[in-house]
């Protein structure tokens, strides 16, 4: 029995599960889950609006969807702000959000998730919540000495790539490029 108690106490505190409810929360870690939480399927006729905001100012919120199986007729809408009056990022059904990152890019850093289920079907969903500083992702632009693509070369031949027109975050520079 002592080993069993030790195993329960060893569960990390950072794995906070946050079931969908009609509320606003501040969170930068944990898992957003359907209304029934881990292991349960959401119920028919749900209509839930939940806003998640980052805990620290000047950060963005990210939802990485690790579980997504919505029943036919059910959907999730995600808004870029502290309520559903802000711009709609997208409406998602089925498994469309699976393995997708949805990140806020507004002054509040908040995302609002609206979930609606119909009278007939059930399913489940979950997203990992994280926060961070806003970043501008690099955009690679490559030209080659061979002209158009695809580029066909034989073993021993040389091809030159130029990535100087790639765009990076303001105030940053890339000193080397590595081609694989």
mmCIF file of N, CA, C and O in Angstrom, residues 32 42 62-63 65 67-80 87-104 111-118 124-127:
data_model
loop_
_atom_site.group_PDB
_atom_site.id
_atom_site.type_symbol
_atom_site.label_atom_id
_atom_site.label_comp_id
_atom_site.label_asym_id
_atom_site.label_seq_id
_atom_site.Cartn_x
_atom_site.Cartn_y
_atom_site.Cartn_z
ATOM 1 N N UNK A 32 -6.540 22.209 -21.375
ATOM 2 C CA UNK A 32 -7.948 22.526 -21.566
ATOM 3 C C UNK A 32 -8.620 21.261 -22.072
ATOM 4 O O UNK A 32 -8.188 20.674 -23.064
ATOM 5 N N UNK A 42 -17.868 14.612 -23.834
ATOM 6 C CA UNK A 42 -18.785 15.727 -23.589
ATOM 7 C C UNK A 42 -20.219 15.283 -23.862
ATOM 8 O O UNK A 42 -20.464 14.235 -24.454
ATOM 9 N N UNK A 62 -0.926 30.153 -26.246
ATOM 10 C CA UNK A 62 -0.919 29.141 -27.289
ATOM 11 C C UNK A 62 -1.724 27.933 -26.814
ATOM 12 O O UNK A 62 -1.585 27.490 -25.677
ATOM 13 N N UNK A 63 -2.570 27.427 -27.712
ATOM 14 C CA UNK A 63 -3.293 26.178 -27.470
ATOM 15 C C UNK A 63 -2.813 25.171 -28.504
ATOM 16 O O UNK A 63 -2.970 25.403 -29.707
ATOM 17 N N UNK A 65 -3.482 21.513 -29.765
ATOM 18 C CA UNK A 65 -4.577 20.548 -29.676
ATOM 19 C C UNK A 65 -4.038 19.122 -29.780
ATOM 20 O O UNK A 65 -3.620 18.678 -30.838
ATOM 21 N N UNK A 67 -5.815 16.346 -28.553
ATOM 22 C CA UNK A 67 -6.919 15.400 -28.659
ATOM 23 C C UNK A 67 -8.075 16.122 -29.343
ATOM 24 O O UNK A 67 -8.464 17.200 -28.919
ATOM 25 N N UNK A 68 -8.599 15.537 -30.410
ATOM 26 C CA UNK A 68 -9.679 16.199 -31.128
ATOM 27 C C UNK A 68 -10.501 15.165 -31.879
ATOM 28 O O UNK A 68 -10.050 14.601 -32.870
ATOM 29 N N UNK A 69 -11.666 14.870 -31.357
ATOM 30 C CA UNK A 69 -12.605 13.971 -32.032
ATOM 31 C C UNK A 69 -14.006 14.491 -31.755
ATOM 32 O O UNK A 69 -14.647 14.085 -30.789
ATOM 33 N N UNK A 70 -14.445 15.424 -32.598
ATOM 34 C CA UNK A 70 -15.780 15.990 -32.428
ATOM 35 C C UNK A 70 -16.777 15.180 -33.230
ATOM 36 O O UNK A 70 -16.480 14.737 -34.343
ATOM 37 N N UNK A 71 -17.958 14.998 -32.667
ATOM 38 C CA UNK A 71 -19.012 14.293 -33.372
ATOM 39 C C UNK A 71 -19.565 15.137 -34.516
ATOM 40 O O UNK A 71 -19.402 16.368 -34.538
ATOM 41 N N UNK A 72 -20.231 14.487 -35.459
ATOM 42 C CA UNK A 72 -20.852 15.194 -36.582
ATOM 43 C C UNK A 72 -21.829 16.227 -36.034
ATOM 44 O O UNK A 72 -22.612 15.931 -35.133
ATOM 45 N N UNK A 73 -21.773 17.435 -36.535
ATOM 46 C CA UNK A 73 -22.659 18.503 -36.074
ATOM 47 C C UNK A 73 -22.097 19.324 -34.936
ATOM 48 O O UNK A 73 -22.661 20.359 -34.581
ATOM 49 N N UNK A 74 -20.995 18.899 -34.318
ATOM 50 C CA UNK A 74 -20.375 19.626 -33.216
ATOM 51 C C UNK A 74 -19.222 20.468 -33.769
ATOM 52 O O UNK A 74 -18.601 20.098 -34.763
ATOM 53 N N UNK A 75 -18.925 21.606 -33.114
ATOM 54 C CA UNK A 75 -17.833 22.448 -33.604
ATOM 55 C C UNK A 75 -17.222 23.287 -32.491
ATOM 56 O O UNK A 75 -17.827 23.495 -31.440
ATOM 57 N N UNK A 76 -16.008 23.757 -32.771
ATOM 58 C CA UNK A 76 -15.292 24.691 -31.899
ATOM 59 C C UNK A 76 -14.974 25.929 -32.720
ATOM 60 O O UNK A 76 -14.479 25.826 -33.844
ATOM 61 N N UNK A 77 -15.265 27.098 -32.151
ATOM 62 C CA UNK A 77 -14.855 28.373 -32.737
ATOM 63 C C UNK A 77 -13.813 28.979 -31.813
ATOM 64 O O UNK A 77 -13.961 28.914 -30.589
ATOM 65 N N UNK A 78 -12.764 29.567 -32.398
ATOM 66 C CA UNK A 78 -11.718 30.211 -31.601
ATOM 67 C C UNK A 78 -11.612 31.664 -32.050
ATOM 68 O O UNK A 78 -11.470 31.948 -33.244
ATOM 69 N N UNK A 79 -11.696 32.574 -31.065
ATOM 70 C CA UNK A 79 -11.658 34.010 -31.316
ATOM 71 C C UNK A 79 -10.367 34.592 -30.751
ATOM 72 O O UNK A 79 -9.906 34.192 -29.681
ATOM 73 N N UNK A 80 -9.811 35.568 -31.446
ATOM 74 C CA UNK A 80 -8.537 36.191 -31.094
ATOM 75 C C UNK A 80 -8.780 37.379 -30.165
ATOM 76 O O UNK A 80 -8.623 38.532 -30.556
ATOM 77 N N UNK A 87 -12.131 39.087 -33.490
ATOM 78 C CA UNK A 87 -12.023 38.367 -34.768
ATOM 79 C C UNK A 87 -11.979 36.849 -34.595
ATOM 80 O O UNK A 87 -11.290 36.322 -33.733
ATOM 81 N N UNK A 88 -12.731 36.177 -35.462
ATOM 82 C CA UNK A 88 -12.772 34.713 -35.478
ATOM 83 C C UNK A 88 -11.507 34.187 -36.149
ATOM 84 O O UNK A 88 -11.203 34.557 -37.282
ATOM 85 N N UNK A 89 -10.767 33.324 -35.451
ATOM 86 C CA UNK A 89 -9.600 32.669 -36.049
ATOM 87 C C UNK A 89 -10.071 31.545 -36.949
ATOM 88 O O UNK A 89 -9.567 31.363 -38.050
ATOM 89 N N UNK A 90 -11.053 30.765 -36.472
ATOM 90 C CA UNK A 90 -11.560 29.680 -37.296
ATOM 91 C C UNK A 90 -12.650 28.894 -36.606
ATOM 92 O O UNK A 90 -12.823 28.966 -35.390
ATOM 93 N N UNK A 91 -13.382 28.126 -37.419
ATOM 94 C CA UNK A 91 -14.396 27.192 -36.946
ATOM 95 C C UNK A 91 -13.919 25.805 -37.330
ATOM 96 O O UNK A 91 -13.555 25.573 -38.484
ATOM 97 N N UNK A 92 -13.907 24.880 -36.369
ATOM 98 C CA UNK A 92 -13.287 23.570 -36.562
ATOM 99 C C UNK A 92 -14.264 22.453 -36.218
ATOM 100 O O UNK A 92 -14.995 22.541 -35.241
ATOM 101 N N UNK A 93 -14.243 21.396 -37.021
ATOM 102 C CA UNK A 93 -15.088 20.222 -36.814
ATOM 103 C C UNK A 93 -14.225 18.969 -36.866
ATOM 104 O O UNK A 93 -13.046 19.029 -37.234
ATOM 105 N N UNK A 94 -14.825 17.827 -36.518
ATOM 106 C CA UNK A 94 -14.135 16.539 -36.633
ATOM 107 C C UNK A 94 -12.796 16.515 -35.932
ATOM 108 O O UNK A 94 -12.710 16.724 -34.734
ATOM 109 N N UNK A 95 -11.737 16.288 -36.713
ATOM 110 C CA UNK A 95 -10.370 16.226 -36.168
ATOM 111 C C UNK A 95 -9.512 17.376 -36.688
ATOM 112 O O UNK A 95 -8.284 17.318 -36.610
ATOM 113 N N UNK A 96 -10.121 18.432 -37.223
ATOM 114 C CA UNK A 96 -9.378 19.514 -37.869
ATOM 115 C C UNK A 96 -8.346 20.194 -36.982
ATOM 116 O O UNK A 96 -7.331 20.665 -37.480
ATOM 117 N N UNK A 97 -8.573 20.279 -35.693
ATOM 118 C CA UNK A 97 -7.626 20.954 -34.808
ATOM 119 C C UNK A 97 -6.488 20.056 -34.328
ATOM 120 O O UNK A 97 -5.522 20.550 -33.754
ATOM 121 N N UNK A 98 -6.587 18.762 -34.557
ATOM 122 C CA UNK A 98 -5.591 17.827 -34.037
ATOM 123 C C UNK A 98 -4.182 18.221 -34.492
ATOM 124 O O UNK A 98 -3.942 18.444 -35.672
ATOM 125 N N UNK A 99 -3.261 18.342 -33.527
ATOM 126 C CA UNK A 99 -1.851 18.699 -33.744
ATOM 127 C C UNK A 99 -1.675 20.110 -34.297
ATOM 128 O O UNK A 99 -0.661 20.413 -34.904
ATOM 129 N N UNK A 100 -2.650 20.998 -34.060
ATOM 130 C CA UNK A 100 -2.556 22.384 -34.510
ATOM 131 C C UNK A 100 -2.227 23.296 -33.336
ATOM 132 O O UNK A 100 -2.701 23.095 -32.224
ATOM 133 N N UNK A 101 -1.406 24.319 -33.615
ATOM 134 C CA UNK A 101 -1.133 25.395 -32.664
ATOM 135 C C UNK A 101 -2.023 26.575 -33.016
ATOM 136 O O UNK A 101 -2.045 27.012 -34.161
ATOM 137 N N UNK A 102 -2.737 27.097 -32.037
ATOM 138 C CA UNK A 102 -3.509 28.326 -32.222
ATOM 139 C C UNK A 102 -2.943 29.321 -31.214
ATOM 140 O O UNK A 102 -2.952 29.073 -30.006
ATOM 141 N N UNK A 103 -2.435 30.451 -31.714
ATOM 142 C CA UNK A 103 -1.748 31.429 -30.874
ATOM 143 C C UNK A 103 -2.428 32.784 -30.983
ATOM 144 O O UNK A 103 -2.782 33.213 -32.082
ATOM 145 N N UNK A 104 -2.575 33.454 -29.845
ATOM 146 C CA UNK A 104 -3.169 34.790 -29.833
ATOM 147 C C UNK A 104 -2.184 35.791 -30.435
ATOM 148 O O UNK A 104 -0.971 35.608 -30.359
ATOM 149 N N UNK A 111 -7.405 34.159 -25.786
ATOM 150 C CA UNK A 111 -8.148 33.421 -26.796
ATOM 151 C C UNK A 111 -9.490 33.031 -26.182
ATOM 152 O O UNK A 111 -9.551 32.662 -25.008
ATOM 153 N N UNK A 112 -10.551 33.113 -26.976
ATOM 154 C CA UNK A 112 -11.867 32.680 -26.524
ATOM 155 C C UNK A 112 -12.263 31.456 -27.340
ATOM 156 O O UNK A 112 -12.211 31.479 -28.568
ATOM 157 N N UNK A 113 -12.619 30.386 -26.637
ATOM 158 C CA UNK A 113 -13.003 29.127 -27.262
ATOM 159 C C UNK A 113 -14.503 28.939 -27.029
ATOM 160 O O UNK A 113 -14.964 28.978 -25.888
ATOM 161 N N UNK A 114 -15.244 28.748 -28.128
ATOM 162 C CA UNK A 114 -16.680 28.469 -28.050
ATOM 163 C C UNK A 114 -16.877 27.049 -28.540
ATOM 164 O O UNK A 114 -16.434 26.693 -29.636
ATOM 165 N N UNK A 115 -17.524 26.226 -27.723
ATOM 166 C CA UNK A 115 -17.807 24.846 -28.100
ATOM 167 C C UNK A 115 -19.312 24.639 -28.141
ATOM 168 O O UNK A 115 -20.026 25.000 -27.197
ATOM 169 N N UNK A 116 -19.791 24.034 -29.244
ATOM 170 C CA UNK A 116 -21.217 23.735 -29.399
ATOM 171 C C UNK A 116 -21.364 22.285 -29.836
ATOM 172 O O UNK A 116 -20.722 21.851 -30.797
ATOM 173 N N UNK A 117 -22.186 21.534 -29.091
ATOM 174 C CA UNK A 117 -22.496 20.153 -29.491
ATOM 175 C C UNK A 117 -23.990 20.067 -29.809
ATOM 176 O O UNK A 117 -24.797 20.779 -29.224
ATOM 177 N N UNK A 118 -24.331 19.197 -30.740
ATOM 178 C CA UNK A 118 -25.742 19.028 -31.105
ATOM 179 C C UNK A 118 -26.409 18.018 -30.177
ATOM 180 O O UNK A 118 -25.816 17.556 -29.208
ATOM 181 N N UNK A 124 -14.692 14.052 -27.731
ATOM 182 C CA UNK A 124 -13.830 14.658 -26.734
ATOM 183 C C UNK A 124 -12.753 15.498 -27.403
ATOM 184 O O UNK A 124 -12.502 15.373 -28.597
ATOM 185 N N UNK A 125 -12.147 16.376 -26.606
ATOM 186 C CA UNK A 125 -11.071 17.225 -27.111
ATOM 187 C C UNK A 125 -10.207 17.690 -25.956
ATOM 188 O O UNK A 125 -10.616 17.668 -24.796
ATOM 189 N N UNK A 126 -8.989 18.103 -26.282
ATOM 190 C CA UNK A 126 -8.069 18.627 -25.291
ATOM 191 C C UNK A 126 -6.947 19.388 -25.954
ATOM 192 O O UNK A 126 -6.530 19.072 -27.071
ATOM 193 N N UNK A 127 -6.479 20.432 -25.264
ATOM 194 C CA UNK A 127 -5.387 21.257 -25.774
ATOM 195 C C UNK A 127 -4.431 21.606 -24.645
ATOM 196 O O UNK A 127 -4.864 21.904 -23.523
#
